[in-house]
XYZ file of C-alpha atoms in Angstrom:
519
model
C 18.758 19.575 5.595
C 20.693 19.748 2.576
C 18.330 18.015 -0.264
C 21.269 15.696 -1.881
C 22.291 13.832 1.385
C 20.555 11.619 3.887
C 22.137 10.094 6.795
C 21.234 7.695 9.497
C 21.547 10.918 11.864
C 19.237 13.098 10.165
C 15.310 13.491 11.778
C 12.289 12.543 9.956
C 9.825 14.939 7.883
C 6.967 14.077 6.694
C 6.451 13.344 2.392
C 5.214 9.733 0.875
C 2.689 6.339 0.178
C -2.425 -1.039 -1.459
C -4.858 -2.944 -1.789
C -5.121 -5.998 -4.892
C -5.853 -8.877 -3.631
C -5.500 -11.979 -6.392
C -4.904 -15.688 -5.158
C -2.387 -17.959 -5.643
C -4.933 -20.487 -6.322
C -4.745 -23.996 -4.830
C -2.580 -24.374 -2.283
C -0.429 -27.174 0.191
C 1.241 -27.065 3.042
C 4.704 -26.342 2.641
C 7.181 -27.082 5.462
C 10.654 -24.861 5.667
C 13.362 -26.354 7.451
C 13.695 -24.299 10.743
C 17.550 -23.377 11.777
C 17.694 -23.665 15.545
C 14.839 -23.081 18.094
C 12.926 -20.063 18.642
C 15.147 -19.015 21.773
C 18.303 -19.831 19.965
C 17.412 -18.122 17.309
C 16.968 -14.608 19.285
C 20.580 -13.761 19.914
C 21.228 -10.010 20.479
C 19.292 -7.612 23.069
C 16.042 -9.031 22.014
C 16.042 -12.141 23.872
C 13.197 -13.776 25.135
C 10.102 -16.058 24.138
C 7.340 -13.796 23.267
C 5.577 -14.481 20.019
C 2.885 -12.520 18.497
C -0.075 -14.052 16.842
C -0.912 -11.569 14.330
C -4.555 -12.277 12.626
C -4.142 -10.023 9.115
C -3.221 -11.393 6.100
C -1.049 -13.592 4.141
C 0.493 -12.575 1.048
C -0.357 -13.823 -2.414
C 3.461 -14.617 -2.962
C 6.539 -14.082 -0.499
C 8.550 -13.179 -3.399
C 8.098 -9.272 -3.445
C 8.765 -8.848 -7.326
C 6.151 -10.802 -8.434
C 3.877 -10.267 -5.132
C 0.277 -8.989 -6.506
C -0.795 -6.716 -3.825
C 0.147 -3.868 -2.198
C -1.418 -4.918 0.752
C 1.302 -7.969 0.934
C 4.318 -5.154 2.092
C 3.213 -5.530 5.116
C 3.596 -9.326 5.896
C 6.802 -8.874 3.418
C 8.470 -6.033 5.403
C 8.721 -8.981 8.170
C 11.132 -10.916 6.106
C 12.639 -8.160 3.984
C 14.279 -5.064 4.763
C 15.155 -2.581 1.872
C 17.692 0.666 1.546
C 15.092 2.160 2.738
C 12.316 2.462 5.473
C 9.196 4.324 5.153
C 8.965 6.587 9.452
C 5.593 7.073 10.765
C 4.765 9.900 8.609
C 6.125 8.283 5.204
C 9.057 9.971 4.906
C 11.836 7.851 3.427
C 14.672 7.477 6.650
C 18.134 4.901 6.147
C 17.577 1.028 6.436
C 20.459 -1.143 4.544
C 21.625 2.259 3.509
C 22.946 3.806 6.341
C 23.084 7.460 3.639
C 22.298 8.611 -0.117
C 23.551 11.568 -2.118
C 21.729 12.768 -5.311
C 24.020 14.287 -7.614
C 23.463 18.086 -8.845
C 20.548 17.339 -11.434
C 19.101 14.316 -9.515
C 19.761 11.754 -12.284
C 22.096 9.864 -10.252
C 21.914 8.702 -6.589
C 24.478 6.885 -4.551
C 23.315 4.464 -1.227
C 26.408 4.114 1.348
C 25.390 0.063 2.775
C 25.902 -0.216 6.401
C 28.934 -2.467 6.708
C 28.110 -6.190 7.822
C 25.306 -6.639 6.473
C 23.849 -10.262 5.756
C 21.052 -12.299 4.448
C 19.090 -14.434 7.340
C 21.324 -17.537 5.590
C 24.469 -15.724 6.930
C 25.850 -14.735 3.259
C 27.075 -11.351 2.742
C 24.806 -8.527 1.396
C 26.916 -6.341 -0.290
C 26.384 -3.707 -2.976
C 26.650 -6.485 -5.587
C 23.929 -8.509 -3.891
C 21.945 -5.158 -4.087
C 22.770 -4.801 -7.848
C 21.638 -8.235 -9.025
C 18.544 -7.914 -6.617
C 17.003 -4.243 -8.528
C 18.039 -5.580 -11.562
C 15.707 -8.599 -11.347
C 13.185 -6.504 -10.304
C 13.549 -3.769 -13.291
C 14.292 -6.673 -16.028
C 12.419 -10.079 -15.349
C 9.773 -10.013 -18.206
C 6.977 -10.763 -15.572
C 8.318 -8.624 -13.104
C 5.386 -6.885 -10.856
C 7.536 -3.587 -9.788
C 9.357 -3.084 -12.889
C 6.526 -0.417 -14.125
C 8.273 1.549 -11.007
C 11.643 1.541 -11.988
C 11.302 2.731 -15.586
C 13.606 5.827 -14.890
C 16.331 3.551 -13.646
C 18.750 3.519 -16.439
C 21.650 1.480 -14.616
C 22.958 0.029 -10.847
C 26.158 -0.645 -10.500
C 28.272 -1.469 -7.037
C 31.695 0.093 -7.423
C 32.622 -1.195 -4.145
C 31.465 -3.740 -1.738
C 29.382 -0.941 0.453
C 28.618 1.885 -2.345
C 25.562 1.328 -4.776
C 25.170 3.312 -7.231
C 21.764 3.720 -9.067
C 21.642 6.151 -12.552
C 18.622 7.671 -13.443
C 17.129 8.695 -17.398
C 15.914 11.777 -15.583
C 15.421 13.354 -12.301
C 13.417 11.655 -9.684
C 13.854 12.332 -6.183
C 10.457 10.028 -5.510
C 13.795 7.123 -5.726
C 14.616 7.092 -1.676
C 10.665 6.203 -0.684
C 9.584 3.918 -3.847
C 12.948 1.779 -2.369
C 11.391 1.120 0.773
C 8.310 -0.793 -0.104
C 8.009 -4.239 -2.097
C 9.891 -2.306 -5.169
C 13.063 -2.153 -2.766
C 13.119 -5.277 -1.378
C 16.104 -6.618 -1.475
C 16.158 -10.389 -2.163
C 19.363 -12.838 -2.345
C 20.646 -13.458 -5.323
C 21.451 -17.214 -4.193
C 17.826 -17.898 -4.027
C 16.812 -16.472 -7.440
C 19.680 -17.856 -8.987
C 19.015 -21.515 -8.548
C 15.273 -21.920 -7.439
C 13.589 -18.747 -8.152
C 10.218 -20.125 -8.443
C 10.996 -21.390 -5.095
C 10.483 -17.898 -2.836
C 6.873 -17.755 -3.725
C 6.433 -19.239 -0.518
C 10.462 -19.396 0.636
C 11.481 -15.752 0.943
C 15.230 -15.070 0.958
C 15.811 -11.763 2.782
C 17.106 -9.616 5.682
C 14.603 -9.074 7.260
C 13.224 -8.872 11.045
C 12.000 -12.304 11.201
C 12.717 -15.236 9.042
C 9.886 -17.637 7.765
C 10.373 -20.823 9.774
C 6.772 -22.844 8.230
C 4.331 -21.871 6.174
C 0.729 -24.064 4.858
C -0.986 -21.208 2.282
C -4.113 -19.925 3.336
C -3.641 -20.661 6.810
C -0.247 -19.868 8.659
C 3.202 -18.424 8.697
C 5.712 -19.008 11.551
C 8.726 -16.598 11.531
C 11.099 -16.649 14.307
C 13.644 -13.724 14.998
C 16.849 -12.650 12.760
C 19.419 -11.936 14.788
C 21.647 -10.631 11.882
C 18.868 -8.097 10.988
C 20.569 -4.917 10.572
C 18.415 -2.834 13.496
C 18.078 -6.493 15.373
C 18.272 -4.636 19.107
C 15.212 -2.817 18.491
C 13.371 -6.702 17.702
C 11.825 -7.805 20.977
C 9.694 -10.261 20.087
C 11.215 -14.360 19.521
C 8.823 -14.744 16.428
C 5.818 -13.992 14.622
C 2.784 -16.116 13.785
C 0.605 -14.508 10.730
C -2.603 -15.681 10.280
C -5.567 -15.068 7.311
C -8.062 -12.132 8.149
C -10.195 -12.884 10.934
C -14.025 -13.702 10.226
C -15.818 -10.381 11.905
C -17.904 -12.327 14.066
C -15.420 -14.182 15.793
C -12.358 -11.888 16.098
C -13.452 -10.715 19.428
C -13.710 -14.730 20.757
C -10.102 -15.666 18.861
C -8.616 -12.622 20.939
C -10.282 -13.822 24.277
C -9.503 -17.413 23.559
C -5.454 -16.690 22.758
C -5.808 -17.758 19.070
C -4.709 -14.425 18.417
C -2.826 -11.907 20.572
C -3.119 -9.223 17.880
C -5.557 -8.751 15.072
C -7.326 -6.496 12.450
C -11.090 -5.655 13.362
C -13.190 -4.194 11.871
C -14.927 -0.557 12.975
C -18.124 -2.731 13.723
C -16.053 -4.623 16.389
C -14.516 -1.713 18.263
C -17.415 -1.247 20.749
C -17.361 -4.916 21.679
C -13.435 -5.437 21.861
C -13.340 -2.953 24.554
C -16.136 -3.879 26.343
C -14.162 -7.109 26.140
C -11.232 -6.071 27.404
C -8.814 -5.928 24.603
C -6.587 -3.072 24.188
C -7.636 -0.869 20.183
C -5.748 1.148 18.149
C -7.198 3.417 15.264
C -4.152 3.786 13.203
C -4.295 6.154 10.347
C -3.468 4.716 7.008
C -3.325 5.447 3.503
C -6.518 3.330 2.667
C -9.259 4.549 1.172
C -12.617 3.572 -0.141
C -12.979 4.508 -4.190
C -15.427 3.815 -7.051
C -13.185 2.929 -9.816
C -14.736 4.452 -12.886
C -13.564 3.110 -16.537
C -13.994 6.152 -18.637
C -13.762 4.051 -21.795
C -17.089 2.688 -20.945
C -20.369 3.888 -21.692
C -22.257 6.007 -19.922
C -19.035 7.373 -18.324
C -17.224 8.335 -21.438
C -19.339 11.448 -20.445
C -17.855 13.447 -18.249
C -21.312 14.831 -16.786
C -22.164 11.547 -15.928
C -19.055 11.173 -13.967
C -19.233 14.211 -12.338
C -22.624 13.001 -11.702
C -21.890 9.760 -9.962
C -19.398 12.618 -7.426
C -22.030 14.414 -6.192
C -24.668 11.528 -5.941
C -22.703 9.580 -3.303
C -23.144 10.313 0.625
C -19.868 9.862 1.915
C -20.774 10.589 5.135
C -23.433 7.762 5.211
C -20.431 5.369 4.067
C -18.587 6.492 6.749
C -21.565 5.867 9.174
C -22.963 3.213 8.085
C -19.623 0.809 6.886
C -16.985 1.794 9.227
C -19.249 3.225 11.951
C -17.569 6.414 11.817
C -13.896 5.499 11.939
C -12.248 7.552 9.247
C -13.178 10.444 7.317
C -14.688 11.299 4.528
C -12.435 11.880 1.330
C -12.188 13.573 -2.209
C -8.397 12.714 -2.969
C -6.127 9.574 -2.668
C -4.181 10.940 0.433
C -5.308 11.637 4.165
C -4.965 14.620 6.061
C -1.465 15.478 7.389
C 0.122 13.992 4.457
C 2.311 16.304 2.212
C 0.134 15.553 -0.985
C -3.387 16.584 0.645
C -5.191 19.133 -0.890
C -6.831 21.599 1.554
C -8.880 23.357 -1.312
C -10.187 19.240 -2.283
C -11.363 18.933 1.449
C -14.686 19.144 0.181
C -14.853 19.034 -4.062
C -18.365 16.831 -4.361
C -20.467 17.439 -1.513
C -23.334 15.507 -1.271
C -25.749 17.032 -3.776
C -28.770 15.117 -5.502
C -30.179 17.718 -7.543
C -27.170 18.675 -8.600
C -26.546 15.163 -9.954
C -29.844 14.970 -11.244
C -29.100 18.228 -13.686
C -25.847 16.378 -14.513
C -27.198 13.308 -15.790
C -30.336 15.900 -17.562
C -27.755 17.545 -19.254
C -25.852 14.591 -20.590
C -28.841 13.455 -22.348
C -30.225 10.802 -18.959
C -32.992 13.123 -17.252
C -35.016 9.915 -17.577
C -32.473 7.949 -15.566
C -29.767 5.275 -17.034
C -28.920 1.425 -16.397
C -25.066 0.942 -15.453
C -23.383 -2.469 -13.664
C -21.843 -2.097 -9.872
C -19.519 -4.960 -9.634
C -17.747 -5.971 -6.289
C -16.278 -8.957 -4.573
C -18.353 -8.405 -1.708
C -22.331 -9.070 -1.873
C -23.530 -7.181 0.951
C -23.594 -4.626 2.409
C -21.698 -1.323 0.578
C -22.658 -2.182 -2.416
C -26.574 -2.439 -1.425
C -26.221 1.563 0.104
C -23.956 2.779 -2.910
C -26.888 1.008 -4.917
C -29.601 2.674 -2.837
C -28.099 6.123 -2.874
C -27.795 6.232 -6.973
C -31.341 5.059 -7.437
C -32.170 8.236 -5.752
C -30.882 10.042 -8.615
C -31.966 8.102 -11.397
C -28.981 5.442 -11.960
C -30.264 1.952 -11.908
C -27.011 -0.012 -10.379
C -27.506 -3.486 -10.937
C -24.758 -5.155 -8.149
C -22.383 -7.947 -9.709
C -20.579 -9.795 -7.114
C -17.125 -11.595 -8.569
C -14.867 -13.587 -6.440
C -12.208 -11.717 -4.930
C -9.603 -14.142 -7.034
C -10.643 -12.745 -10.045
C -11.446 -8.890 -9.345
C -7.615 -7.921 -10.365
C -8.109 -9.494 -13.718
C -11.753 -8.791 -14.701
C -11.352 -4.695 -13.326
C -8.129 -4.443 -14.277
C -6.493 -6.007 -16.675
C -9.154 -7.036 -18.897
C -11.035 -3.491 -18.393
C -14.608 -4.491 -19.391
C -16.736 -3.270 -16.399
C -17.998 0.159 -15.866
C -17.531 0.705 -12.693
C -16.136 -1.099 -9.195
C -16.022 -0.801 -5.263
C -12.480 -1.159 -4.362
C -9.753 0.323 -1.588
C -6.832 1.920 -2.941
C -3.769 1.695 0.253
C -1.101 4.365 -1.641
C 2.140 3.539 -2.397
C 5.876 4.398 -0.602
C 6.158 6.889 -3.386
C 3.436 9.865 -4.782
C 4.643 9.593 -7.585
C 3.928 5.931 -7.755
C 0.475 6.402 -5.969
C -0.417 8.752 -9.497
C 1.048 6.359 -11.642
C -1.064 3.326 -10.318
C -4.394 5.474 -9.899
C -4.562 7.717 -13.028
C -1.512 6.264 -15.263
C -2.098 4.893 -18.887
C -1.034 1.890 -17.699
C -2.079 2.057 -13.950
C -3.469 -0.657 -12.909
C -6.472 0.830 -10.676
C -7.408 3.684 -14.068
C -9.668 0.636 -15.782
C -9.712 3.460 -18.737
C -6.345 3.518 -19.471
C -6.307 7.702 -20.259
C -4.379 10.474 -18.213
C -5.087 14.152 -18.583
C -2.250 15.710 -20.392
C -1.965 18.559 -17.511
C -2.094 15.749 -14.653
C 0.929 13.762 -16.564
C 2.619 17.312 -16.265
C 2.143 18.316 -12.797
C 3.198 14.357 -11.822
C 5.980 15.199 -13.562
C 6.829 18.498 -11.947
C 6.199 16.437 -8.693
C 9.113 13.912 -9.885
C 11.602 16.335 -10.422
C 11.271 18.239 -7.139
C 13.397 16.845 -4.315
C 11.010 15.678 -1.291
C 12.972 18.119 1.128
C 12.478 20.981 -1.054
C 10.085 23.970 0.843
C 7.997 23.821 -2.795
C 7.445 19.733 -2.255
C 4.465 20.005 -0.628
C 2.787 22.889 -2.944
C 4.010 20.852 -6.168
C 2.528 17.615 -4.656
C -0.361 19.259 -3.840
C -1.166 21.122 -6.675
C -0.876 17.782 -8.671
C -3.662 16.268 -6.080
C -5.594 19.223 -7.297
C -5.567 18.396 -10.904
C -5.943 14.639 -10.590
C -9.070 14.656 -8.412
C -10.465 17.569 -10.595
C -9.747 15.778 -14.158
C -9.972 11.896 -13.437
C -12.872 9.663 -13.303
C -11.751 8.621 -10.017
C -14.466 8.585 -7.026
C -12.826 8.823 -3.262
C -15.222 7.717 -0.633
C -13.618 8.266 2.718
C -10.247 7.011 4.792
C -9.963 3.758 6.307
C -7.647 3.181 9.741
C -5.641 0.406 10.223
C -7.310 -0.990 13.311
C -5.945 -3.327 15.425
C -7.045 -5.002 18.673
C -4.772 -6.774 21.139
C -4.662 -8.215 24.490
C -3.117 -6.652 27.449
C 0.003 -9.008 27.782
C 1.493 -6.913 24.385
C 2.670 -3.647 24.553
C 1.178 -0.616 22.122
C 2.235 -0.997 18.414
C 4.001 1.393 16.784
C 1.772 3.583 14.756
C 2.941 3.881 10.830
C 0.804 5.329 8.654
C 2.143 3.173 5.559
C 3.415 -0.374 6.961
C 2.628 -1.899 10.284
C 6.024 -2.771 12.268
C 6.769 -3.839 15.179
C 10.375 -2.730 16.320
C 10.386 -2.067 20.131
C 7.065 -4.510 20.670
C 6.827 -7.129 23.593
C 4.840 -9.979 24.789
C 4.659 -10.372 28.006
């Protein structure tokens, strides 16, 4: 494949791609005016009445620039498509864009649009539309994605199907950062007149089109038959509901509430005994300690190292997702093109070891540190349990889940968190939120000076280069050798679902749902 072109023609390969949750706060029920029926609305090859009652999540705002969690690109890729799509493996593949061309020193790229294209209100989405819609993104002063487009020097739309996006330097991460909530392309008529408005009114082209929404409770989308890839959209509409309560998922399936939903690992057993149809789907989740190295005791870096090796990963695994994942040193899963082989196994389990760690650092008596969560039982307690075996005295804080972004994160006075980190569409990106100066999961707000130069290197090195996957790799390397950083183990998107729907399609970065039925 020649590295400056992608076309709609061209097969996948795999290179890549979270999870902060903070509430909108009190919320009402907000009606949306519905245009035509469900079975009107489903035009095209995907005709039909199936609806799937999805019980997941709802996002903290339907407007993707200002949305603030990565988790949210999944209930947002229902109503938004971008120039890109992420395939199965991660690999950036054409959406809107049907094709892109880097130029010869990959500071400028240019997207060919698919002609036709339209918003779910029927106006035109051209290569101005796209223009106005990055812009906002890169320029609002309270933008959420704008920290990702910082090497976006200009967009301009030459014509009505060529956009043309100029770069202050090489970065060939451009193609998959565009297909998650950074890319999302949103009308311009919407932000225009009433952009407060698509926190909970989106304005896209996407699969589905938000029909009624009350916060906290439900969204009803029904079908967009002027999607761009509409033929491959069986289903008449989606229903998304809040997380299911553990207890009860099993009993919402059986009952109908749900016809799809996220279960936990503790559920598995008992949703197949039940007769429900589960898929493990690997993901880019994992579990992390998120260490602030600007406060005391771990502005040592033998105490750091020591809170590695004191943590059993493999009892995590066990214990809080009864074995469905794998235990991890680095932010990326096995048979992506940034995991480290020679990281497979960097902190082993080691008590002693920890124990001459914290001696050496000047704690062979023990020390006190905080453990703050938003959960109050049950990881927390066996992180807690483990480190007292060692000689670090965790006393747990539980926070509401509301707050955790702000306390952790932006106001970066605790010492150290339980958390899930989900990637990004990017590397690149994933580094920049995890160990950046201004990422928001690095509480410490320092980068090693030879991690900021292998990201780099990984930046500048087109994604179907043969050295991608060594660059990438080798930046892995540094990060989980020279960052505070703890990675617990992998955790699968899994999803339960009665018999009347047909398999889902297994992404490893956003659930979809082309070719899926109801019947």
């Amino acid at each position: 494949m020649n590295r400056a072109t992608v076309s709609s023609s061209l097969p996948s390969s795999p290179s890549r791609r979270s999870f902060l949750g903070l509430g909108l706060g009190a919320g009402a029920a907000l009606a949306l005016a519905a245009c035509g029926s469900s079975k009107g609305a489903s035009g095209g090859t995907g005709t039909g009445s199936s609806v799937l009652k999805w019980g997941w999540a709802l996002p903290t705002s339907w407007d993707p620039v200002f949305s603030s969690a990565g988790w949210d690109v999944h209930t947002l890729s229902l109503v938004y498509a971008g120039l890109t799509k992420l395939d199965p493996h991660g690999a950036a593949v054409p959406a809107l864009a049907s094709a892109w061309k880097y130029n010869a020193d990959g500071t400028r790229v240019t997207f060919t649009l698919r002609p036709g294209l339209k918003f779910s209100d029927g106006a035109a989405l051209d290569a101005t539309a796209v223009k106005k819609s990055l812009d906002r993104g890169r320029t609002d002063p309270k933008s959420l994605v704008a920290p990702q487009l910082t090497s976006v020097k200009a967009v301009s739309a030459p014509d009505p199907t060529t956009v043309v996006i100029d770069l202050t330097h090489a970065d060939y991460q451009l193609p998959n950062l565009l297909a998650g909530k950074t890319g999302m392309v949103v009308n311009p008529a919407a932000f225009t007149t009433n952009a407060a408005g698509l926190a909970s009114k989106p304005a896209g082209s996407g699969p589905f089109t938000l029909t009624s929404y009350t916060q906290n409770a439900k969204a009803v989308l029904r079908r967009n038959p002027t999607y761009w890839d509409a033929a491959a959209i069986k289903l008449s509409g989606v229903e998304v509901y809040p997380l299911p309560d553990a207890s009860t998922v099993v009993a919402a399936l059986q009952s109908g509430q749900y016809n799809v939903a996220q279960i936990p690992g503790s559920q598995v057993e008992a949703a197949k005994a039940a007769g429900l149809e589960v898929q493990v789907i690997p993901s880019m989740v994992v579990a992390t300690l998120d260490v602030n190295s600007s406060k005391a005791p771990f502005d040592n870096p033998k105490v750091v190292e020591a809170l590695k090796y004191a943590i059993d990963r493999e009892a995590l695994l066990k214990t809080q997702a009864f074995g469905h994942g794998e235990v991890s040193y680095q932010p990326f899963p096995k048979g992506y093109a940034g995991y480290d082989p020679n990281s497979a196994n960097l902190f082993p389990y080691d008590p002693d070891k920890a124990k001459e760690l914290l001696a050496q650092a000047g704690h062979a008596g023990g020390l006190d540190v905080t453990l703050t969560t938003a959960v109050a039982q049950g990881e927390p307690e066996q992180i807690q349990a483990q480190l007292k075996k060692v000689g670090i005295n965790a006393k747990i804080e539980v926070i509401p889940q509301a707050q955790f972004t702000q306390i952790i994160y932006i106001q970066h006075d605790r010492q150290v968190a339980v958390d899930q980190f989900a990637g990004r569409d990017s590397a690149v990106q994933a580094f920049q939120v995890l160990f950046g100066e201004e990422g928001l999961m690095n509480p410490g707000r320092t980068t090693p000076p030879e991690l900021t130069a292998a990201v780099d290197k990984v930046t500048r090195t087109p994604l179907d280069s043969p050295d991608y996957p060594t660059v990438l790799q080798a930046a892995t390397a540094t990060a989980v050798r020279s960052t505070p950083n703890v990675f617990l183990y992998t955790v699968p998107r899994i999803l339960a679902r009665t018999k009347s729907v047909s398999a889902l399609p297994e992404f490893t970065v956003v659930q979809r749902f082309e070719g899926v039925s109801v019947g």
